[in-house]
Amino acid sequence: MKSKITLKKIAKEFDVSISTVSKALKGSHEISKEVREKIKAFAAYYHYKPNSLALNLRNQKTKTIGLIIPEIVHHFFTKVISGIEHVANERGYNVMICLSNESYEKEILNMDMLANGIVDGIIVSVAKETEEKGTHNHFKELINNGIPLVLFDRVIDDINCNKVITDDIGGGYLACNHLIKMGCKRIAILTTPDHISVGIKRKKGYLKALNDNNYPIDEDLILKIDEKNSIEDQINNLFELTNPPDGIFGVNEIYAATAIKIAHKKGLKIPDDIAIMGFTNGLISDFTTPPLTTVAQHGSTMGERALELLLDEIEYQDTDYKYKTEVIKTDLIMRNSTKKIPKNTFK
Amino acid sequence: MKSKITLKKIAKEFDVSISTVSKALKGSHEISKEVREKIKAFAAYYHYKPNSLALNLRNQKTKTIGLIIPEIVHHFFTKVISGIEHVANERGYNVMICLSNESYEKEILNMDMLANGIVDGIIVSVAKETEEKGTHNHFKELINNGIPLVLFDRVIDDINCNKVITDDIGGGYLACNHLIKMGCKRIAILTTPDHISVGIKRKKGYLKALNDNNYPIDEDLILKIDEKNSIEDQINNLFELTNPPDGIFGVNEIYAATAIKIAHKKGLKIPDDIAIMGFTNGLISDFTTPPLTTVAQHGSTMGERALELLLDEIEYQDTDYKYKTEVIKTDLIMRNSTKKIPKNTFK
DNA sequence: TATTAACACGAAAACGTTTGCGCAATATTT
DNA sequence: AAATATTGCGCAAACGTTTTCGTGTTAATA
């Protein structure tokens, strides 16, 4: 276990100064060819690599950016990470990923840790607990400290910074509108409690689609799922209604896939008896029976754009930088859980 | 955009030396109570936090560990990350996650980057390309540089370091044996090409189970899937055999779930006509129809153990450290894709 | 031969921290 | 009053790097 080779050790080896070694390794013509070559050879032999900490300290930048996400066992966030990694590679940056576990405390802890010189900028998707609490001082402080911040997916309106969001309203509209086109008459939505921003927006799109098509709004068909209790039990109640839905829109993959599961148990045929849609084209959607029609939200594009915005801000020279909010459009992925069955032509 | 507050700036503010400020903030009694208090108050007001880079450089350690995984859009690895994060939090470490994208080059790039003082140790799951290539010098160099290394899941036998592996052979045995118990007579395996270590091992377990039960080995039933071509097409061939299988063991979730998909298309009933098993209890398994019986490999436990081993090595004081290889047992998760149907009692 | 140019290298500061040691100035003891 | 103890603070080194400036030696020019 020999310790790392440094400029100092090389300098001692040849009885020259540290600066000579540094210059030699950089190929400076200040240093005679002879000395240059032998130092280079020696360094190569011992696999010399400049210590990053020292470099970062000197340069006052780390070429590393921090990413704080609520959860990692989640397909959407892994896609975002892929997108971020992709751009980071291209532009010579590293990524430090931290998990908030949806906790307000942990989010602050992570931010404090990253903010102490470790990273040049931070990308965050806000934890549920923070959204619920509505306390945003840690973000303001970060910005005050001059550390560039980009919020994505779950953002906070009154923080002034770059943002990348999914067109959740448009996606909700897309989903509900599709179910209407498929001939559904009573369309339910499986959504989140009211403090989750993306849930609210997707529901907004759903309501708009109903309105635009002159469908009545039935509160019985709006199910706000509380994840502290059994998701399956809560969705099951929907199927027990005296006047049950013939179309279901789940605002995420799990809700929709669980609905499929229950429909199977009830002996309902999908999509004939009931059509089911999801949101987020994740791992599950393609392997349910039938495969889930869903709204794709392009996680990796979001990641790419988030990092690009961050780096633009970091590398911006002038003083008149203007923050942007980018909206990433969603797309409908048609599969068989909502297939249109022409009336009276089947059997 | 005011820049970060430092000891130097505080020192200038009160016209004292940097060391006075440092000591005051640490509550040293060397400094008079009066001065101590006013410095503390000032620092608190400006949210002073010591610069991590400087600290790390001075202490010659970073309390950060590096993690290199081949892929992140993969449930198993996200579970491992969760486990690692969990232990890291408890023991005051940070985690830097890097993706090799299954590429040999990128793996080396990541290792080089991490090795330059940024981290105190590294955890790696080897990229497919590296396994295929069989070149392991970068690992040896790392160890030579005195940087602790832990390999997990996909490991290399002739690298001397701590390792955490799944009991892949045992898991393969568990799966195949279960299918035998369920009454299957012709059991196929969907596995990987021969250079992927975990695929080989799971197949080994499958072969052992066949042997132990005096089942013949039929090469037609051993399908090595080449992911460069359509997985679905390759599996489909299995169903077209003149003497097709009545049980299928996929060495991962995707292969098994794809088999289910094809069985549905062929109009086969699962598990009555054909039983199907997976490996890895991921997101998909619970949402297929019927839900997949599978072998759970406890990713988060693996992550936890990997980091614990790494930190033990990092924090070890004496010179007689001994490397360990930990084998994490697998468990059978019974679901309905392999349900035993008692003969002649159904319909 | 005296002046200047070119060459080859070293010293030192800077990034932000911590900490052992030294040294005044005061306070306490003989 | 003299010797000693205590208090309160600063200096400087160390971590590893880069880079500006200075300087001594040799070579080229006037």
PDB file of C-alpha atoms in Angstrom, chain A residues 4 49-53 55-56 62-65 85 88-89 92-96, chain B residues 62 64-68 96-100 105-122 138 142 147:
ATOM      1  CA  LYS A   4      -0.024   8.319  -4.109  1.00  0.00           C
ATOM      2  CA  LYS A  49      -2.263  12.085 -11.873  1.00  0.00           C
ATOM      3  CA  PRO A  50      -2.732  15.549 -10.393  1.00  0.00           C
ATOM      4  CA  ASN A  51      -4.694  15.503  -7.173  1.00  0.00           C
ATOM      5  CA  SER A  52      -8.182  16.743  -7.931  1.00  0.00           C
ATOM      6  CA  LEU A  53      -8.764  18.267  -4.539  1.00  0.00           C
ATOM      7  CA  LEU A  55      -6.726  21.474  -8.389  1.00  0.00           C
ATOM      8  CA  ASN A  56     -10.274  22.224  -7.386  1.00  0.00           C
ATOM      9  CA  THR A  62     -14.728  21.349  -9.304  1.00  0.00           C
ATOM     10  CA  LYS A  63     -16.293  20.425 -12.618  1.00  0.00           C
ATOM     11  CA  THR A  64     -18.725  18.434 -10.538  1.00  0.00           C
ATOM     12  CA  ILE A  65     -22.417  19.060 -10.197  1.00  0.00           C
ATOM     13  CA  GLU A  85     -24.791  11.711 -17.181  1.00  0.00           C
ATOM     14  CA  ALA A  88     -21.984  15.621 -18.124  1.00  0.00           C
ATOM     15  CA  ASN A  89     -19.744  13.266 -20.083  1.00  0.00           C
ATOM     16  CA  GLY A  92     -16.399  17.089 -18.936  1.00  0.00           C
ATOM     17  CA  TYR A  93     -18.357  17.226 -15.717  1.00  0.00           C
ATOM     18  CA  ASN A  94     -18.952  14.673 -12.977  1.00  0.00           C
ATOM     19  CA  VAL A  95     -22.204  14.079 -11.183  1.00  0.00           C
ATOM     20  CA  MET A  96     -22.727  13.532  -7.504  1.00  0.00           C
TER      21      MET A  96
ATOM     22  CA  THR B  62     -12.849  12.984   1.808  1.00  0.00           C
ATOM     23  CA  THR B  64     -16.768  10.199   0.081  1.00  0.00           C
ATOM     24  CA  ILE B  65     -16.839   6.868  -1.655  1.00  0.00           C
ATOM     25  CA  GLY B  66     -17.214   6.192  -5.362  1.00  0.00           C
ATOM     26  CA  LEU B  67     -19.653   3.755  -6.914  1.00  0.00           C
ATOM     27  CA  ILE B  68     -19.312   2.557 -10.485  1.00  0.00           C
ATOM     28  CA  MET B  96     -20.475   9.554  -5.850  1.00  0.00           C
ATOM     29  CA  ILE B  97     -22.234   7.452  -8.443  1.00  0.00           C
ATOM     30  CA  CYS B  98     -20.720   6.881 -11.878  1.00  0.00           C
ATOM     31  CA  LEU B  99     -22.078   4.944 -14.833  1.00  0.00           C
ATOM     32  CA  SER B 100     -19.875   2.777 -16.987  1.00  0.00           C
ATOM     33  CA  GLU B 105     -13.275   2.555 -21.576  1.00  0.00           C
ATOM     34  CA  LYS B 106     -15.810   4.400 -19.511  1.00  0.00           C
ATOM     35  CA  GLU B 107     -15.133   2.171 -16.525  1.00  0.00           C
ATOM     36  CA  ILE B 108     -11.467   3.106 -16.620  1.00  0.00           C
ATOM     37  CA  LEU B 109     -12.295   6.768 -17.150  1.00  0.00           C
ATOM     38  CA  ASN B 110     -14.515   6.760 -14.107  1.00  0.00           C
ATOM     39  CA  MET B 111     -11.945   4.980 -12.002  1.00  0.00           C
ATOM     40  CA  ASP B 112      -9.196   7.384 -12.966  1.00  0.00           C
ATOM     41  CA  MET B 113     -11.383  10.306 -12.150  1.00  0.00           C
ATOM     42  CA  LEU B 114     -12.371   8.952  -8.753  1.00  0.00           C
ATOM     43  CA  ALA B 115      -8.888   7.800  -7.846  1.00  0.00           C
ATOM     44  CA  ASN B 116      -7.320  11.267  -7.856  1.00  0.00           C
ATOM     45  CA  GLY B 117      -8.070  12.055  -4.269  1.00  0.00           C
ATOM     46  CA  ILE B 118     -11.785  12.560  -4.700  1.00  0.00           C
ATOM     47  CA  VAL B 119     -12.819   9.415  -2.830  1.00  0.00           C
ATOM     48  CA  ASP B 120     -11.563   7.280   0.014  1.00  0.00           C
ATOM     49  CA  GLY B 121     -12.580   4.039  -1.652  1.00  0.00           C
ATOM     50  CA  ILE B 122     -14.464   2.585  -4.606  1.00  0.00           C
ATOM     51  CA  HIS B 138      -7.065  -0.927 -13.930  1.00  0.00           C
ATOM     52  CA  LEU B 142      -6.085   1.007  -8.117  1.00  0.00           C
ATOM     53  CA  ILE B 147      -7.231   2.795  -2.715  1.00  0.00           C
TER      54      ILE B 147
END
